Amino acid sequence: MLIVMKPSATQAEIDAVVERIRSLGLTPHPIPGAQRVAIGITGNKSGLDPDPFTILPGVADAIRVSQPFKLVSREVKPEDTVIDVGGVPLGGPAIALMAGPCSVESREQILETAHAVKAAGARFLRGGAYKPRTSPYEFQGLAEEGLRLLALAREQTGLKVVTEVMDVETLPMVCDYADVLQIGARNMQNFSLLKQLGTLRKPVLLKRGPSATIKEWLMAAEYVLSRGNYQVALCERGIRTFETMTRNTLDINAVPVLKALTHLPVVVDPSHGIGLRAHVAAVARAGVAAGADGLIVEVHPHPEKALSDGHQSLTPAEFEGLVAQVRVIGSALGRPLSS
Ligand code: PEP
Ligand code: MN
């Protein structure tokens, strides 16, 4: 249920509706909008009767939300969500560029990459300190040392840090260093982790599970919003299909479909989406053309020496070329790169 307040509603009237929702054992979610405040209601096990709400002072309407996902839906919040990551927007008209290595490997590697991607136009530095590797014998990341190196790179460049958190145990520590918490594809439906993220007030980049439907993905985001953390962006990173020539199949359809269904920012990861360095730029261009609000791209100063995902990592020069192309496509759509 969504309670839409009149544009003229007073704060006292809004507070009274919030109180009434609480008194029924339900959870109110006030959503400020450009024209009026709306209040989402969650926690009801069956359909709610709108009538007792429509008679309250200041209420314009009480609407049943038709989608199973509520707080993430455009029905509930028509305006795009813009996440303020320490002064850098994620979502909204500007396209956010995130770039960096798959894994943080060393001080030299992360600092060199950070300076290079910043010069090319990125505002966010990506890099994993905890890596979800398919094989237990592969490089697992530098753990807290990797987080410290990311913080050092942030200090030197001003880039915002996007890094993966893999479990509830390391969440407090990763939070101390990250500006955006990346939830990896394999953890999209880790419900205990999602519930914990909901208690934080920190931006989350929720990657799509390799076999998750758009609905399952939106329901995973709903877990986080339903507990009060509204700062969630979605990241399309390719799904598993019958195709074997590419690492994954980037679901370009998901971009416009999500933009219609949800107000949350949509980021495209062309690196994992195709898994082939030669074609990363093409997929990045397609993502922006389809309406993505951001890109997250793997960049390594020496991809041939990378400890993970070197085959899909761009050199800084290649990334610069990608940014130049994306800038042109963005401007054709009236979307500048975030500066
Ligand atoms: C990554 O970003 O390096 C990563 C492991 O991504 P995903 O969770 O999408 O596989
Ligand atoms: Mn990777």
Coordinates of C-alpha atoms and ligand atoms in Angstrom, one line a residue:
M1 CA 0.0 0.0 0.0
L2 CA 1.1 3.5 -0.8
I3 CA -0.3 6.5 1.0
V4 CA 0.0 9.6 -1.2
M5 CA -0.1 12.8 0.8
K6 CA -1.6 16.1 -0.6
P7 CA 1.0 18.6 -1.7
S8 CA -0.4 20.9 1.0
A9 CA -0.1 18.2 3.8
T10 CA 1.7 19.5 6.9
Q11 CA 4.5 17.7 8.7
A12 CA 2.1 17.0 11.6
E13 CA -0.4 15.3 9.2
I14 CA 2.5 13.2 7.7
D15 CA 3.6 12.3 11.3
A16 CA 0.1 11.3 12.2
V17 CA -0.2 8.9 9.2
V18 CA 3.2 7.4 10.1
E19 CA 2.0 6.9 13.7
R20 CA -1.2 5.3 12.6
I21 CA 0.7 2.8 10.4
R22 CA 3.0 2.0 13.3
S23 CA 0.1 1.5 15.6
L24 CA -1.2 -1.2 13.3
G25 CA 2.1 -3.1 13.7
L26 CA 3.2 -2.2 10.1
T27 CA 6.3 -0.4 8.9
P28 CA 6.0 3.1 7.3
H29 CA 8.5 4.3 4.7
P30 CA 8.2 8.0 4.1
I31 CA 9.3 8.9 0.5
P32 CA 9.8 12.6 -0.2
G33 CA 9.0 13.5 -3.8
A34 CA 9.2 16.7 -5.9
Q35 CA 5.5 17.4 -5.6
R36 CA 4.4 15.5 -2.5
V37 CA 5.4 13.0 0.2
A38 CA 4.3 9.4 -0.2
I39 CA 4.4 6.8 2.5
G40 CA 5.0 3.2 1.6
I41 CA 3.6 0.5 4.0
T42 CA 5.3 -2.9 4.4
G43 CA 4.8 -5.7 6.9
N44 CA 1.2 -6.6 6.1
K45 CA 0.7 -10.3 5.4
S46 CA -2.4 -9.8 3.3
G47 CA -4.0 -6.9 1.4
L48 CA -4.8 -3.7 3.3
D49 CA -8.1 -1.9 3.2
P50 CA -7.3 1.7 1.8
D51 CA -10.4 3.3 3.4
P52 CA -9.1 3.9 6.9
F53 CA -6.2 5.7 5.5
T54 CA -8.0 7.9 2.9
I55 CA -10.0 9.6 5.6
L56 CA -6.9 10.8 7.5
P57 CA -6.2 14.5 7.3
G58 CA -3.7 15.4 4.5
V59 CA -4.1 12.1 2.6
A60 CA -4.8 12.4 -1.1
D61 CA -5.0 8.7 -1.9
A62 CA -4.2 5.2 -0.7
I63 CA -3.1 2.9 -3.6
R64 CA -2.5 -0.8 -3.6
V65 CA 0.9 -1.5 -5.2
S66 CA 0.4 -4.2 -7.8
Q67 CA 4.0 -5.4 -8.0
P68 CA 5.4 -7.9 -5.4
F69 CA 8.3 -5.6 -5.0
K70 CA 7.0 -2.4 -3.4
L71 CA 9.6 0.1 -2.2
V72 CA 11.9 -0.4 -5.2
S73 CA 9.0 0.1 -7.7
R74 CA 8.3 3.2 -9.7
E75 CA 4.7 2.9 -8.7
V76 CA 5.8 3.9 -5.2
K77 CA 8.4 6.4 -6.2
P78 CA 8.2 7.9 -9.7
E79 CA 11.4 10.0 -9.5
D80 CA 14.8 8.4 -10.1
T81 CA 16.8 7.7 -7.0
V82 CA 20.0 9.7 -6.8
I83 CA 22.4 8.2 -4.3
D84 CA 24.8 10.8 -2.8
V85 CA 28.1 9.0 -2.4
G86 CA 30.0 11.6 -0.4
G87 CA 29.2 14.4 -2.9
V88 CA 29.3 12.2 -6.0
P89 CA 26.0 11.2 -7.5
L90 CA 25.1 7.7 -8.4
G91 CA 21.9 7.8 -10.4
G92 CA 20.2 10.8 -11.9
P93 CA 21.1 12.5 -15.2
A94 CA 24.9 12.1 -15.0
I95 CA 26.5 8.8 -15.9
A96 CA 28.8 7.4 -13.1
L97 CA 32.0 5.8 -14.1
M98 CA 33.5 3.1 -11.8
A99 CA 36.8 1.5 -12.8
G100 CA 39.7 -0.4 -11.3
P101 CA 41.2 -3.8 -11.1
C102 CA 39.2 -7.0 -10.3
S103 CA 41.4 -7.5 -7.2
V104 CA 43.6 -5.2 -5.3
E105 CA 47.0 -6.8 -5.6
S106 CA 49.6 -4.4 -4.4
R107 CA 50.2 -0.8 -3.4
E108 CA 51.8 0.1 -6.8
Q109 CA 49.1 -1.7 -8.7
I110 CA 46.1 0.0 -7.0
L111 CA 47.7 3.5 -6.9
E112 CA 48.8 3.4 -10.5
T113 CA 45.3 2.2 -11.6
A114 CA 43.5 4.8 -9.4
H115 CA 45.5 7.7 -10.8
A116 CA 45.0 6.5 -14.4
V117 CA 41.2 5.9 -14.2
K118 CA 40.8 9.2 -12.4
A119 CA 42.6 11.0 -15.2
A120 CA 40.4 9.2 -17.7
G121 CA 37.2 10.4 -16.0
A122 CA 36.2 7.8 -13.4
R123 CA 34.8 9.1 -10.1
F124 CA 34.7 5.7 -8.4
L125 CA 37.6 3.2 -7.9
R126 CA 36.6 -0.5 -7.9
G127 CA 38.7 -3.3 -6.5
G128 CA 38.1 -6.5 -4.6
A129 CA 39.9 -7.2 -1.3
Y130 CA 37.7 -10.3 -0.6
K131 CA 37.3 -12.3 -3.8
P132 CA 34.6 -14.9 -4.5
R133 CA 36.8 -17.3 -6.6
T134 CA 35.4 -20.4 -8.3
S135 CA 38.5 -22.3 -7.3
P136 CA 39.8 -22.4 -3.6
Y137 CA 43.3 -22.5 -5.1
E138 CA 43.1 -19.2 -6.8
F139 CA 44.0 -15.8 -5.3
Q140 CA 41.4 -14.9 -2.7
G141 CA 42.3 -11.2 -2.2
L142 CA 44.4 -9.3 0.2
A143 CA 41.6 -8.9 2.8
E144 CA 42.0 -6.0 5.2
E145 CA 45.4 -5.0 3.7
G146 CA 43.5 -4.6 0.4
L147 CA 41.0 -2.4 2.0
R148 CA 43.7 -0.2 3.5
L149 CA 45.3 0.2 0.1
L150 CA 41.9 1.2 -1.4
A151 CA 41.6 3.9 1.3
L152 CA 45.1 5.1 0.5
A153 CA 44.1 5.4 -3.2
R154 CA 41.0 7.3 -2.2
E155 CA 43.2 9.7 -0.1
Q156 CA 45.4 10.3 -3.1
T157 CA 42.8 10.7 -5.8
G158 CA 39.5 11.6 -4.1
L159 CA 37.9 8.6 -5.9
K160 CA 35.0 6.9 -4.0
V161 CA 35.8 3.2 -3.2
V162 CA 33.5 0.4 -4.4
T163 CA 34.5 -2.9 -2.9
E164 CA 32.8 -6.3 -2.4
V165 CA 31.6 -7.6 0.9
M166 CA 31.2 -11.4 0.9
D167 CA 29.7 -12.1 4.3
V168 CA 28.1 -10.8 7.5
E169 CA 31.3 -11.5 9.5
T170 CA 33.5 -9.0 7.5
L171 CA 30.7 -6.5 6.9
P172 CA 31.6 -4.1 9.8
M173 CA 35.3 -4.0 8.7
V174 CA 34.5 -3.5 5.0
C175 CA 32.1 -0.8 6.0
D176 CA 34.9 1.1 7.7
Y177 CA 36.7 1.4 4.3
A178 CA 34.1 1.3 1.5
D179 CA 32.0 4.2 0.1
V180 CA 29.8 1.7 -1.8
L181 CA 29.4 -1.9 -0.7
Q182 CA 29.4 -4.3 -3.7
I183 CA 27.3 -7.4 -3.3
G184 CA 28.6 -10.0 -5.7
A185 CA 26.5 -12.0 -8.1
R186 CA 26.9 -15.2 -6.1
N187 CA 25.5 -13.4 -3.0
M188 CA 22.5 -11.7 -4.5
Q189 CA 20.2 -14.0 -2.6
N190 CA 22.2 -14.2 0.6
F191 CA 19.3 -13.1 2.7
S192 CA 21.1 -12.8 6.0
L193 CA 23.6 -10.5 4.3
L194 CA 20.8 -8.5 2.6
K195 CA 19.0 -8.1 6.0
Q196 CA 22.2 -6.7 7.6
L197 CA 22.7 -4.3 4.7
G198 CA 19.2 -3.0 5.4
T199 CA 20.2 -1.9 8.8
L200 CA 23.1 0.3 7.4
R201 CA 22.9 3.7 5.9
K202 CA 25.6 3.1 3.3
P203 CA 25.2 2.7 -0.5
V204 CA 25.0 -0.8 -1.9
L205 CA 25.7 -2.0 -5.4
L206 CA 23.7 -5.2 -5.8
K207 CA 24.9 -7.3 -8.7
R208 CA 22.5 -9.6 -10.5
G209 CA 22.8 -13.3 -9.7
P210 CA 24.1 -15.3 -12.7
S211 CA 20.7 -17.1 -13.0
A212 CA 18.4 -14.6 -11.3
T213 CA 15.3 -13.3 -13.0
I214 CA 14.7 -9.5 -12.9
K215 CA 11.9 -10.1 -10.4
E216 CA 14.1 -12.1 -8.0
W217 CA 16.8 -9.4 -8.3
L218 CA 14.3 -6.7 -7.4
M219 CA 13.0 -8.7 -4.5
A220 CA 16.6 -9.0 -3.2
A221 CA 16.9 -5.2 -3.4
E222 CA 13.5 -5.0 -1.6
Y223 CA 15.1 -6.9 1.3
V224 CA 17.5 -4.0 1.8
L225 CA 15.0 -1.2 1.3
S226 CA 12.4 -2.8 3.5
R227 CA 14.8 -2.5 6.5
G228 CA 15.4 1.2 5.9
N229 CA 18.4 1.4 3.6
Y230 CA 17.2 3.1 0.5
Q231 CA 20.6 3.6 -1.1
V232 CA 20.7 0.7 -3.5
A233 CA 21.9 0.6 -7.1
L234 CA 21.5 -2.5 -9.3
C235 CA 24.3 -3.9 -11.5
E236 CA 23.7 -6.0 -14.6
R237 CA 26.8 -8.2 -15.0
G238 CA 25.6 -10.8 -17.4
I239 CA 23.6 -14.0 -16.9
R240 CA 24.3 -17.6 -17.7
T241 CA 23.0 -18.8 -21.0
F242 CA 23.8 -21.7 -23.4
E243 CA 26.4 -19.5 -25.1
T244 CA 30.0 -20.5 -24.4
M245 CA 31.9 -18.0 -26.7
T246 CA 31.5 -15.3 -24.0
R247 CA 31.9 -15.6 -20.2
N248 CA 28.3 -14.5 -19.6
T249 CA 25.5 -12.9 -21.7
L250 CA 25.0 -9.3 -20.7
D251 CA 21.2 -8.9 -20.6
I252 CA 20.8 -5.5 -22.3
N253 CA 17.0 -5.9 -22.1
A254 CA 17.3 -5.7 -18.3
V255 CA 18.4 -2.0 -18.6
P256 CA 15.3 -0.5 -20.1
V257 CA 13.0 -3.0 -18.3
L258 CA 14.6 -2.0 -14.9
K259 CA 14.4 1.7 -15.7
A260 CA 10.6 1.2 -16.2
L261 CA 10.0 -1.0 -13.1
T262 CA 12.3 0.7 -10.6
H263 CA 13.6 4.1 -9.5
L264 CA 16.9 2.6 -8.4
P265 CA 20.0 3.5 -10.4
V266 CA 21.1 0.8 -13.0
V267 CA 24.8 0.2 -13.5
V268 CA 26.2 -2.1 -16.3
D269 CA 29.3 -4.2 -15.9
P270 CA 30.6 -4.9 -19.4
S271 CA 33.7 -6.7 -18.1
H272 CA 32.0 -9.7 -16.5
G273 CA 29.1 -9.3 -19.0
I274 CA 31.2 -10.5 -21.9
G275 CA 34.5 -11.5 -20.3
L276 CA 36.6 -10.6 -23.4
R277 CA 38.8 -7.5 -23.3
A278 CA 38.4 -6.9 -27.1
H279 CA 34.7 -6.5 -26.7
V280 CA 34.3 -4.7 -23.4
A281 CA 34.0 -1.3 -25.0
A282 CA 31.3 -2.4 -27.4
V283 CA 29.2 -3.7 -24.5
A284 CA 29.8 -0.6 -22.4
R285 CA 28.6 1.5 -25.3
A286 CA 25.5 -0.6 -25.6
G287 CA 24.8 -0.3 -21.9
V288 CA 24.9 3.5 -22.0
A289 CA 22.8 3.6 -25.2
A290 CA 20.2 1.4 -23.4
G291 CA 20.0 3.9 -20.6
A292 CA 22.4 2.7 -17.9
D293 CA 23.1 5.2 -15.1
G294 CA 26.7 4.0 -14.7
L295 CA 29.4 1.6 -15.8
I296 CA 31.7 -0.5 -13.7
V297 CA 34.8 -1.6 -15.7
E298 CA 37.8 -3.7 -14.9
V299 CA 41.1 -1.9 -15.6
H300 CA 44.6 -3.1 -14.8
P301 CA 47.9 -1.5 -15.7
H302 CA 49.3 -4.9 -16.8
P303 CA 46.3 -7.2 -17.6
E304 CA 48.6 -10.1 -18.6
K305 CA 50.0 -10.1 -15.0
A306 CA 46.6 -9.7 -13.2
L307 CA 45.9 -12.2 -10.4
S308 CA 42.2 -12.3 -11.4
D309 CA 40.2 -11.5 -14.5
G310 CA 43.2 -10.2 -16.6
H311 CA 41.5 -11.6 -19.8
Q312 CA 38.7 -9.1 -19.4
S313 CA 40.6 -6.1 -17.9
L314 CA 41.4 -3.1 -20.0
T315 CA 44.6 -1.2 -20.0
P316 CA 44.3 2.4 -18.8
A317 CA 44.7 3.6 -22.4
E318 CA 41.9 1.3 -23.6
F319 CA 39.7 2.6 -20.7
E320 CA 40.4 6.2 -21.8
G321 CA 39.2 5.2 -25.3
L322 CA 36.1 3.7 -23.9
V323 CA 35.3 6.8 -21.9
A324 CA 35.7 9.0 -25.0
Q325 CA 33.1 6.9 -26.9
V326 CA 30.7 6.7 -23.9
R327 CA 30.9 10.5 -23.6
V328 CA 29.6 10.9 -27.2
I329 CA 26.8 8.4 -26.7
G330 CA 25.9 10.0 -23.4
S331 CA 25.7 13.5 -24.9
A332 CA 23.4 12.2 -27.7
L333 CA 21.1 11.2 -24.9
G334 CA 21.5 14.4 -22.9
R335 CA 23.5 12.6 -20.2
P336 CA 26.9 14.0 -19.2
L337 CA 29.5 11.9 -17.5
S338 CA 29.5 12.6 -13.7
S339 CA 32.2 15.2 -13.1
Ligands
PEP1 C1 33.8 -8.7 -9.6 O1 33.2 -7.6 -9.7 O2 35.1 -8.8 -9.7 C2 33.0 -9.9 -9.4 C3 33.5 -10.9 -8.7 O3 31.8 -9.7 -10.0 P1 30.5 -10.7 -10.0 O4 30.1 -10.9 -8.6 O5 29.5 -10.0 -10.9 O6 31.0 -12.0 -10.6
MN2 MN 36.3 -9.6 -11.6

